[in-house]
Short mmCIF file of C-alpha atoms in Angstrom, two decimals:
data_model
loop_
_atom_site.label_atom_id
_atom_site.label_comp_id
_atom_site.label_asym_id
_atom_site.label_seq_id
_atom_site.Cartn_x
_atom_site.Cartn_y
_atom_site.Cartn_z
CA UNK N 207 -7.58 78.57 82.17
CA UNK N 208 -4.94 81.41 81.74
CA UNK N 209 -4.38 81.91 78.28
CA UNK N 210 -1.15 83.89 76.97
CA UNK N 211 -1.48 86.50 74.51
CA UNK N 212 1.12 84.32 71.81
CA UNK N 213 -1.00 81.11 72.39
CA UNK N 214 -4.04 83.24 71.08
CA UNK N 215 -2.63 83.63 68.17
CA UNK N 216 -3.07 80.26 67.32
CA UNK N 217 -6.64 80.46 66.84
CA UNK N 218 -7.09 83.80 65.22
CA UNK N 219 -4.10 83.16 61.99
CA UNK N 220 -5.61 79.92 61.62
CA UNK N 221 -8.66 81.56 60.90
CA UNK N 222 -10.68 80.07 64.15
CA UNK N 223 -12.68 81.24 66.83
CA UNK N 224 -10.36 82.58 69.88
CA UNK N 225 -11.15 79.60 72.05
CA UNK N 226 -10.24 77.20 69.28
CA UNK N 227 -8.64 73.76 70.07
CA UNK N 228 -5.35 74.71 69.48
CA UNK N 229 -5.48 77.99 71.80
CA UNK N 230 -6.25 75.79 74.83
CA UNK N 231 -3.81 73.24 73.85
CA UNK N 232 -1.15 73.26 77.46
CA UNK N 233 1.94 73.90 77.44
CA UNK N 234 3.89 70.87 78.57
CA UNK N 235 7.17 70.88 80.02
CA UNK N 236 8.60 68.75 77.53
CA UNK N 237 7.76 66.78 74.22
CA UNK N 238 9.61 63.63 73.01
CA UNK N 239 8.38 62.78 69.77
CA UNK N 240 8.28 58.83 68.81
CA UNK N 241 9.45 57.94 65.31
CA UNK N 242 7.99 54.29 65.44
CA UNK N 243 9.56 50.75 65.73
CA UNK N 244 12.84 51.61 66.76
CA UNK N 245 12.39 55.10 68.45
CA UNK N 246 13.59 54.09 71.96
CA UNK N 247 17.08 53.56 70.56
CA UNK N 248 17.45 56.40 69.10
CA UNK N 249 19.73 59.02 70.69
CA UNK N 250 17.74 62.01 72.40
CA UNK N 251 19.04 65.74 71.29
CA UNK N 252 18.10 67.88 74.52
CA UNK N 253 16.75 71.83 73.45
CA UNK N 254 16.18 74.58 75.66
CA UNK N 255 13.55 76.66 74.57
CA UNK N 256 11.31 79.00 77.19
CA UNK N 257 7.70 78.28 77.45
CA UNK N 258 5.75 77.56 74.62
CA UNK N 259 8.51 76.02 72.41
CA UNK N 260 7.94 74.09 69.54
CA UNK N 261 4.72 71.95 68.81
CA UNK N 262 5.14 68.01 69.17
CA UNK N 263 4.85 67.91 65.23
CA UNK N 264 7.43 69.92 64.65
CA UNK N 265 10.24 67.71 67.00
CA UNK N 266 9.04 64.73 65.30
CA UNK N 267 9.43 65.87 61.81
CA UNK N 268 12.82 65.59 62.93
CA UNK N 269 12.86 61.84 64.01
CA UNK N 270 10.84 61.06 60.79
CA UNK N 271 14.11 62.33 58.67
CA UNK N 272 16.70 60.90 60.71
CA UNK N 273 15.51 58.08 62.71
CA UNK N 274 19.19 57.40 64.26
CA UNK N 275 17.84 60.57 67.20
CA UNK N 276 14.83 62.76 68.32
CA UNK N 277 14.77 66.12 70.03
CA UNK N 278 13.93 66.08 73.77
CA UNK N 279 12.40 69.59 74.51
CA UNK N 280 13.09 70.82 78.09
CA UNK N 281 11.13 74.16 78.74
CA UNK N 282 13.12 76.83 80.60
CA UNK N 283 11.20 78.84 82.68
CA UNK N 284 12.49 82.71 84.12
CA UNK N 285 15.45 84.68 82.78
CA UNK N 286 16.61 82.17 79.86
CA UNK N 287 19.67 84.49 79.04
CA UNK N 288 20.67 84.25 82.68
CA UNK N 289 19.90 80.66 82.73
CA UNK N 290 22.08 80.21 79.66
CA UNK N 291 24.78 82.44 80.56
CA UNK N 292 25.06 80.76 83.68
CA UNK N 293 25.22 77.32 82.87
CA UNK N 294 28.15 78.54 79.82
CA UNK N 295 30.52 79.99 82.49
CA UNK N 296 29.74 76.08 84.60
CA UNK N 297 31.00 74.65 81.53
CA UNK N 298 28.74 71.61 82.36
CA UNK N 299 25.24 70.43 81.79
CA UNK N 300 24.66 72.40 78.66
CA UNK N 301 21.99 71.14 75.54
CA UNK N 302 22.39 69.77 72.56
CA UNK N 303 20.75 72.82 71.12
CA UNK N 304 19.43 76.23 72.93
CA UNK N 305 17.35 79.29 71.84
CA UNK N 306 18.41 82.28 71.99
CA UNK N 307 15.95 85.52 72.06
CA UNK N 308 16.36 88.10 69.41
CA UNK N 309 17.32 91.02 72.25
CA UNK N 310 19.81 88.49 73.55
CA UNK N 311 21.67 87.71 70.26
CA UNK N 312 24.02 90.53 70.95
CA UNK N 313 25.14 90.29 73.95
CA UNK N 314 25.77 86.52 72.62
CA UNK N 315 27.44 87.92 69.83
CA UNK N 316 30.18 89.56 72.42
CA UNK N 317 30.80 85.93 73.64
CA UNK N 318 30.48 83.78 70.29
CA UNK N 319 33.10 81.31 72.07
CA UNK N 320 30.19 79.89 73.76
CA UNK N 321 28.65 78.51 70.37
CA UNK N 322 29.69 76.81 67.27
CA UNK N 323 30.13 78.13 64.46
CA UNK N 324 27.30 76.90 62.23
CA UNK N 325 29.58 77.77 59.10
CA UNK N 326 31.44 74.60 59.86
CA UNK N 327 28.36 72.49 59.43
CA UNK N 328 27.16 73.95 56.34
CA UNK N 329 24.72 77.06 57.56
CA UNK N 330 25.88 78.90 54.15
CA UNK N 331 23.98 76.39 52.07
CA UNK N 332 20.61 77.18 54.33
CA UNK N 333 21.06 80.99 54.40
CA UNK N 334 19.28 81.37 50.63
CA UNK N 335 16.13 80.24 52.32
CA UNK N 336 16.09 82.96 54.85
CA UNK N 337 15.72 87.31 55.09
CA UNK N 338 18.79 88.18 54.89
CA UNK N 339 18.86 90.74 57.43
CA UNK N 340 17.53 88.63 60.30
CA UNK N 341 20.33 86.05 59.39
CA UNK N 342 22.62 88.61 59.49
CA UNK N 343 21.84 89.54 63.09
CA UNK N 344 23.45 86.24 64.42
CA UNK N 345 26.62 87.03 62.49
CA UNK N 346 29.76 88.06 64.09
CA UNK N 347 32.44 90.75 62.28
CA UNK N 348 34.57 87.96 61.68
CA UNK N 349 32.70 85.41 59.65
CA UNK N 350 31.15 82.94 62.54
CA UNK N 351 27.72 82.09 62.25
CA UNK N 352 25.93 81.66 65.92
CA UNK N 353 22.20 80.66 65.38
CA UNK N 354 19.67 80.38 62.30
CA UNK N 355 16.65 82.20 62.66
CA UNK N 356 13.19 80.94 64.08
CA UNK N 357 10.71 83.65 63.54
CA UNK N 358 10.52 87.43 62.55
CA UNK N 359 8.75 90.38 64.09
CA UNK N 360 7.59 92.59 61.16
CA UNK N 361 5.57 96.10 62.06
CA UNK N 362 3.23 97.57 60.31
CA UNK N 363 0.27 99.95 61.90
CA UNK N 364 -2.74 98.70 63.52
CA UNK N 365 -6.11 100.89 63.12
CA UNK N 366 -9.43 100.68 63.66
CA UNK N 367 -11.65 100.69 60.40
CA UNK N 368 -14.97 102.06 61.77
CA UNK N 369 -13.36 104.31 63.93
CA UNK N 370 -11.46 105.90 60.89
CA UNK N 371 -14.71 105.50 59.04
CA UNK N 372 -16.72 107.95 61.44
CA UNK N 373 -13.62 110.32 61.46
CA UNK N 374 -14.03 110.18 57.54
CA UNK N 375 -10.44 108.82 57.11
CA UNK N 376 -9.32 106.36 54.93
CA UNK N 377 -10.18 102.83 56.19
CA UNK N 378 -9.29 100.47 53.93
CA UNK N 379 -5.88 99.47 54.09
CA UNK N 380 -4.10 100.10 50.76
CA UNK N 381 -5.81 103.37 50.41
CA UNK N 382 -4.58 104.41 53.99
CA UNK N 383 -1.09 102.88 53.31
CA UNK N 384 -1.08 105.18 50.69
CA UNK N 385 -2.15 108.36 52.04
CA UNK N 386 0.45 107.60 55.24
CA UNK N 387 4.11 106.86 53.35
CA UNK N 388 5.57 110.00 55.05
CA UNK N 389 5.57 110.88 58.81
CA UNK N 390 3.96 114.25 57.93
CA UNK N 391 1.31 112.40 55.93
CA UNK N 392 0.56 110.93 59.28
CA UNK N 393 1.37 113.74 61.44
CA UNK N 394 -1.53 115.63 59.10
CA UNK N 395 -4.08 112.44 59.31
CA UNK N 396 -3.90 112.50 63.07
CA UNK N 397 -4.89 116.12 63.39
CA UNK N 398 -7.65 115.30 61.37
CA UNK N 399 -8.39 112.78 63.36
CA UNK N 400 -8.62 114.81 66.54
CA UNK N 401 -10.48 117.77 64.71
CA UNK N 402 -13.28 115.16 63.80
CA UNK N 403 -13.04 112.64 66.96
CA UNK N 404 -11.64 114.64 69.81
CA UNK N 405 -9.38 112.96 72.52
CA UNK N 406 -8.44 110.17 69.86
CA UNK N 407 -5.26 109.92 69.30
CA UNK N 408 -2.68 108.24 66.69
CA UNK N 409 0.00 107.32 68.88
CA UNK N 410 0.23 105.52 72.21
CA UNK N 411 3.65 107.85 73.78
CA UNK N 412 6.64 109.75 72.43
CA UNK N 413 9.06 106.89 72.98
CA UNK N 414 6.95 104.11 71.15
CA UNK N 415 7.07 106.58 67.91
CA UNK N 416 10.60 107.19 68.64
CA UNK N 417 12.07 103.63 69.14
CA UNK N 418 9.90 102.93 65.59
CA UNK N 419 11.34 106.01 63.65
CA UNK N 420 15.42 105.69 64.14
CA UNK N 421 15.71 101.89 63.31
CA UNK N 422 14.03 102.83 60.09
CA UNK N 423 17.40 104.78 59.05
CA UNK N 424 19.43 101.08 59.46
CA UNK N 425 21.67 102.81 62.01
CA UNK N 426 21.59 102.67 65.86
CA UNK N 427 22.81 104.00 68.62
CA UNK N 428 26.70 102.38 68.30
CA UNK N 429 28.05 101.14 65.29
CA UNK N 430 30.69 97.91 64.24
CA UNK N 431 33.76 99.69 65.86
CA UNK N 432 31.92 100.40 69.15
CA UNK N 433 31.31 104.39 68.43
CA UNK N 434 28.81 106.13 70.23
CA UNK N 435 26.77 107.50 67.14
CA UNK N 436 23.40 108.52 68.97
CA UNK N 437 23.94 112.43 68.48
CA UNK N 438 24.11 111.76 64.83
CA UNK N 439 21.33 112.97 61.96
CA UNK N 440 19.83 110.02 61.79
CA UNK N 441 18.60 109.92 65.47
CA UNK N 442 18.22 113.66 65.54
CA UNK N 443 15.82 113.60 63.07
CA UNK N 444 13.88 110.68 65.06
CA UNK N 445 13.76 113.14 67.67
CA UNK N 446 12.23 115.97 65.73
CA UNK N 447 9.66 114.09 64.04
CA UNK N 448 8.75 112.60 67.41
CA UNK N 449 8.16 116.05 68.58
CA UNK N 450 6.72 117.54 66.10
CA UNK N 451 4.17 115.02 66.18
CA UNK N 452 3.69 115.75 70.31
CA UNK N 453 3.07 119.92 69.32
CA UNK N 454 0.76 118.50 66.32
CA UNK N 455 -1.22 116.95 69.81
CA UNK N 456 -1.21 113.28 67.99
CA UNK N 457 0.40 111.44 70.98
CA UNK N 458 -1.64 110.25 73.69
CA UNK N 459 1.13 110.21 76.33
CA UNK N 460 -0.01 106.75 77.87
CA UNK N 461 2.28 104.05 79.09
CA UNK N 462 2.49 100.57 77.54
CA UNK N 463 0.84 97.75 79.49
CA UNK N 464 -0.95 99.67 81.77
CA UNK N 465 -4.66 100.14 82.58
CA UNK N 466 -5.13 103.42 81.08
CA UNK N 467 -3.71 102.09 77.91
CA UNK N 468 -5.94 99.23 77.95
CA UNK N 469 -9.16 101.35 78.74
CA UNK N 470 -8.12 103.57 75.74
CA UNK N 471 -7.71 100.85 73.63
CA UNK N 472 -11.21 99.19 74.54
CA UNK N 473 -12.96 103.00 74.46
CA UNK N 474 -11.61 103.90 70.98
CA UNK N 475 -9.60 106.63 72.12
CA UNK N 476 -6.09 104.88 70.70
CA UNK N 477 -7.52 103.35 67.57
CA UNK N 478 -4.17 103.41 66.31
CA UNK N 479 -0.84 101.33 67.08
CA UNK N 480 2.41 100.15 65.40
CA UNK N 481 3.31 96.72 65.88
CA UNK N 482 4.98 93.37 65.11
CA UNK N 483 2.95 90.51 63.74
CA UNK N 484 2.54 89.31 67.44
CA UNK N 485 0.98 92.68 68.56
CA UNK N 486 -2.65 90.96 67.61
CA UNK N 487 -2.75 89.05 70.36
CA UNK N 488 -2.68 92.09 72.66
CA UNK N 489 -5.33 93.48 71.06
CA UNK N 490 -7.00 90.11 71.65
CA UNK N 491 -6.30 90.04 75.35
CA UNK N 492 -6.75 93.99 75.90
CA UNK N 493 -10.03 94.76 73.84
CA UNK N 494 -11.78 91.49 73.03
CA UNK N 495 -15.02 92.99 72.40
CA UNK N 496 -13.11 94.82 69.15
CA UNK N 497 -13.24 91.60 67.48
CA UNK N 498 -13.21 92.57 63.80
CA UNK N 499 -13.09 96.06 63.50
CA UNK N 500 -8.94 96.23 63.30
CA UNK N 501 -7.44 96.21 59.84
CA UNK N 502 -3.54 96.16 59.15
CA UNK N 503 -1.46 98.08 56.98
CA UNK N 504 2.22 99.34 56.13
CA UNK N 505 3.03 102.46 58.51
CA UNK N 506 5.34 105.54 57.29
CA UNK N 507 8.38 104.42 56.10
CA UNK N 508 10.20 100.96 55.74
CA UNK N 509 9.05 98.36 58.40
CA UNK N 510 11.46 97.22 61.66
CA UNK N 511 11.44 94.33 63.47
CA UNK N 512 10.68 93.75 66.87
CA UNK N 513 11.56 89.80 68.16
CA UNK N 514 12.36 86.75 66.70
CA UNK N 515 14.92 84.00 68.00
CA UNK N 516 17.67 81.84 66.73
CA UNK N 517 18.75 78.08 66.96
CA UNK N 518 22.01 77.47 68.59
CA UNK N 519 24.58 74.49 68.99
CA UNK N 520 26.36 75.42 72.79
CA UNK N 521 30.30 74.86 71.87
CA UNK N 522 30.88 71.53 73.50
CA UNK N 523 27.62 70.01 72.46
CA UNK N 524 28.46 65.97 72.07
CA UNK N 525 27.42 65.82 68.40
CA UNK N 526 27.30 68.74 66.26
CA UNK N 527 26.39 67.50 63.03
CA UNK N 528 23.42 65.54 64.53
CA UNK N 529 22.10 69.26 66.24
CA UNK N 530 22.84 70.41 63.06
CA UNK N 531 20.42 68.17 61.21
CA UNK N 532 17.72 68.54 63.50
CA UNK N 533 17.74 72.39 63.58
CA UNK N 534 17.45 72.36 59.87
CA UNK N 535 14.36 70.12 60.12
CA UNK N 536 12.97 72.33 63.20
CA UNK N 537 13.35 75.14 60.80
CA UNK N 538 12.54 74.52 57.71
CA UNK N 539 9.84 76.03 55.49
CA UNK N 540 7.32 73.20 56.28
CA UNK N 541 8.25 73.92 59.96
CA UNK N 542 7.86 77.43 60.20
CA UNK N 543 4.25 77.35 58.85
CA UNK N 544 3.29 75.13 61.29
CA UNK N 545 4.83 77.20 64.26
CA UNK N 546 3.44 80.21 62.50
CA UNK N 547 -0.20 77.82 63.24
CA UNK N 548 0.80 76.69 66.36
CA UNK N 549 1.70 79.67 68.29
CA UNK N 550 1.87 82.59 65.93
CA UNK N 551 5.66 82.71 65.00
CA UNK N 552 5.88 84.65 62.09
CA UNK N 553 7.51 82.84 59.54
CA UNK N 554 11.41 84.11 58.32
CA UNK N 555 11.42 81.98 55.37
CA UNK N 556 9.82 84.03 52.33
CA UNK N 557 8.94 80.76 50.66
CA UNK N 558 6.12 80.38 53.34
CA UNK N 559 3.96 83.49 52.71
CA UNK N 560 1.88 81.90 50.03
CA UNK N 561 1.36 79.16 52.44
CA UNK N 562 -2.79 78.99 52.59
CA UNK N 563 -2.11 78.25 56.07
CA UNK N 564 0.06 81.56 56.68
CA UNK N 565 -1.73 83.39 54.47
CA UNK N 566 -5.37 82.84 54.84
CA UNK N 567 -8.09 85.70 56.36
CA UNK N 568 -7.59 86.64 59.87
CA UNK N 569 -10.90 87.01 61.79
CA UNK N 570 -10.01 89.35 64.74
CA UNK N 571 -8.55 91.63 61.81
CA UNK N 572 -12.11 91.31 60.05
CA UNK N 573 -10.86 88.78 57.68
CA UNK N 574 -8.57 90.54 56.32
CA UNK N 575 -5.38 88.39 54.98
CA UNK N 576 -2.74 90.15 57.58
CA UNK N 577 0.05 87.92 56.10
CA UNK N 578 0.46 89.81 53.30
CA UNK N 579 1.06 93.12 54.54
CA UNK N 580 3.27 91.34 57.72
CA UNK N 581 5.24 89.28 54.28
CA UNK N 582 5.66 92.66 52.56
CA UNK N 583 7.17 94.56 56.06
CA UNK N 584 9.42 91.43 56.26
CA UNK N 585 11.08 92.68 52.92
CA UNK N 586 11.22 95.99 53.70
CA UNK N 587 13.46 95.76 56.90
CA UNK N 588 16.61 97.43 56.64
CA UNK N 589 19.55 95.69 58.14
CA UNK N 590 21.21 97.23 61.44
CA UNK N 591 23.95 96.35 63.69
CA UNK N 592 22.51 95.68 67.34
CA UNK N 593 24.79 96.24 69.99
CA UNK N 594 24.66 94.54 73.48
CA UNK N 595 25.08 98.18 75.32
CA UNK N 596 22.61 99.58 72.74
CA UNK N 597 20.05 99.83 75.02
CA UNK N 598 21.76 101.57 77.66
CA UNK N 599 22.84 104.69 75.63
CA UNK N 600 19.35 104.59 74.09
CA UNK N 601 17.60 104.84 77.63
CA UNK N 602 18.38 108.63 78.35
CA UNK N 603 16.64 109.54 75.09
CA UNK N 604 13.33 107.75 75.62
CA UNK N 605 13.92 109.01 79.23
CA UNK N 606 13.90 112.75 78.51
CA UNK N 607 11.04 112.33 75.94
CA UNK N 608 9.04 111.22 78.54
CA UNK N 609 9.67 114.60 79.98
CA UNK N 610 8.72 116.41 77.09
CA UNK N 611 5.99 114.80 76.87
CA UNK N 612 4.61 114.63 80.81
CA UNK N 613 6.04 117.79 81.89
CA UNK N 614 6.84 119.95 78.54
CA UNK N 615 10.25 120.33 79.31
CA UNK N 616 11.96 122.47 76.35
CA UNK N 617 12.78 119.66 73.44
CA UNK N 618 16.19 121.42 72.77
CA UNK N 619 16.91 121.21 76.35
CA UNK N 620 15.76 117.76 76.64
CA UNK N 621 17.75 116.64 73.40
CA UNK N 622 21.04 117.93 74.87
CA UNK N 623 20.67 116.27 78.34
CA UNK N 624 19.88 113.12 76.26
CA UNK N 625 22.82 113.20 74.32
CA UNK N 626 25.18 113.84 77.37
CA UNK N 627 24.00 111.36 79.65
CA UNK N 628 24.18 109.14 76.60
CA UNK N 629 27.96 109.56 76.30
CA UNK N 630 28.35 109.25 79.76
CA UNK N 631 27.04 105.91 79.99
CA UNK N 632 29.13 105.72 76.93
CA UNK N 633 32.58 106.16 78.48
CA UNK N 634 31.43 104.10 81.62
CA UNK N 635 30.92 101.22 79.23
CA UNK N 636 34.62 101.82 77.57
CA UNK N 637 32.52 103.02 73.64
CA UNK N 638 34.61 105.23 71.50
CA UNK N 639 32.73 108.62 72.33
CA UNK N 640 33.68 111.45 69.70
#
């Protein structure tokens, strides 16, 4: 049986063994809950979701509160935005209620006519119970309110206790949290690291440590009046600190999600990693046989967020206030710990951190309670405004610090040639460009 690296989560925050019940639960292509006597009249809500969704529980919590209709779950395999986007511009056979990814939310955002505006139905009252940032991220400049948040992806830094422990580092994890609150701190810990362990290294490549410095400044790469605003301090400075850590020798220079990376992962030799909440279960599928010697703890600086997805209503949908209703009850607090159970979702509801179920000992992380320092990131995110193009003027920068980093090309060089082919994609895609 193929297991996926979010279904593994489901055993290891629960505190089980990886090949607990629930992590070889399928994955069906649908679930329609029963409510009891009655349930076959009641009206069936139809969500798109991609695979994995929500647990069977979870859709009939919302027949238990309003017996009158259940939620039909239809799994959408492939590209969901296409899927979605596609069946919008039809202007037939669209849900009752749809997910929408986290990296999609913008480009949504661009086309809010396709959704309604949850505002009308009362979202304002529900947004207390939510991080305000990640609500915030499915809000348009004018008021409207496209989706409610699922799940958050929090990052803090993943390590390897006994490796630290030979290097004589600090390897428990408020001690190294404390000696790490500055990039330099950590610039200075890896060179440590390599004097003592050599060929270890404290970062994975130059664009990983990039992409997790600039969000920390709560600016990007265009801002709310579509200006280019990559050559600006805050992503200089992203830059520098990314290079300064390449001449300290700290960065490994391997790709993501390739052999090599797993191999250095499973040999020690990248005993280090920043992550979202979800990045567990790669360590689960990658290095297996490190089962309990990873700890978790806050890196430099003020966490980001990598993933999380909304709730939608599709404009059109035959009965918004009934969607409504049963996205609050697929979402609320009780929900969200059970997701966070069933498939690792991290919750985006404060109010279920102290949940023993969220925040009991995780055993792949040596039983360490990982909630805690994932609930603390949560509240530490600073809010930024996510463009849909924002990843194409972003590209030349990782792009040309891939060329510092494989063929030492000259970092001012590299900068400038970054920031022009930036503003050229710029102009192509009609951004104010200063």
């Amino acid at each position: 049986m193929n297991l996926s690296r979010r279904r593994l989560l489901t055993g290891s925050f629960a505190g089980l063994s990886m090949l607990g019940m629930s992590a070889l639960t399928g994955c069906s292509t649908s679930a329609d809950p029963t409510s009891g006597k009655g349930a076959g009249d009641a009206k069936k809500l139809v969500l798109w979701i991609w695979p994995e969704g929500f647990d069977k529980q979870t859709l009939a919590a919302v027949s238990k509160a309003h017996s009158s209709y259940s939620v039909r779950q239809d799994i959408i395999g492939g590209d969901f935005k296409q899927k979605l986007t596609t069946t919008f511009t039809a202007g037939s056979g669209l849900p009752d209620i749809t997910g929408v990814k986290g990296e999609d939310i913008a480009f949504f955002r661009d086309h809010a006519k396709y959704f309604v505006d949850l505002n009308t139905l009362g979202a304002k009252d529900l947004k207390p119970t939510f991080l305000d940032w990640k609500w915030d991220q499915a809000s348009t400049t004018d008021g409207k309110q496209l989706g409610i948040p699922s799940d958050i992806g929090p990052t803090a830094l993943f390590y390897r206790a006994d490796i630290f422990e030979q290097a004589k580092l600090p390897a428990d994890p408020d001690k190294l949290a404390a000696q790490i609150t500055s990039w330099d701190a950590y610039i200075e810990l890896g060179t440590k690291l390599r004097a003592a362990k050599d060929k270890t290294y404290l970062v994975r490549n130059s664009a990983g440590l990039f992409d997790t410095i600039w969000p920390q400044s709560g600016k990007g790469f265009i801002d709310e009046k579509k200006t280019f605003i990559g050559d600006q301090d805050h992503v200089r400075k992203a830059w520098d600190t990314t290079v300064k850590a390449f001449k300290a020798g700290i960065i490994a220079g391997i790709q993501s999600d390739t052999s090599d990376s797993t191999a250095a992962v499973n040999e020690g030799r990248l005993p280090a990693d920043f992550g979202a909440s979800w990045h567990l279960a790669d360590l689960m599928v990658d290095a297996p046989e490190t089962k309990g010697k990873w700890r978790v703890c806050a890196h430099p600086g003020p966490a980001i967020n990598q993933g999380g997805s909304f709730l939608s209503i599709p404009a059109g949908a035959s009965d918004p206030k009934a969607s409504f209703e049963a996205i609050r009850e697929l979402l609320s607090v009780e929900s969200q710990v059970r997701e966070y159970v069933h498939n690792g979702n991290f919750p985006v509801s404060p109010k279920a951190y102290d949940d023993p179920k969220v925040s009991g000992p995780v055993e792949f992380l040596g039983g360490q309670h990982a909630a805690k320092v994932f609930g603390k990131a949560a509240e530490s995110v600073r809010p930024i405004y996510e463009d849909s193009h924002s990843d194409a003027v972003s590209a030349p920068f990782r792009a040309q610090l891939e060329q510092v980093e494989s063929s030492h090309k000259n970092p001012e060089t590299a900068w400038n040639d970054a920031v022009s082919e930036a503003k050229r994609i710029a102009k192509q895609l009609h951004l104010t460009v200063k």
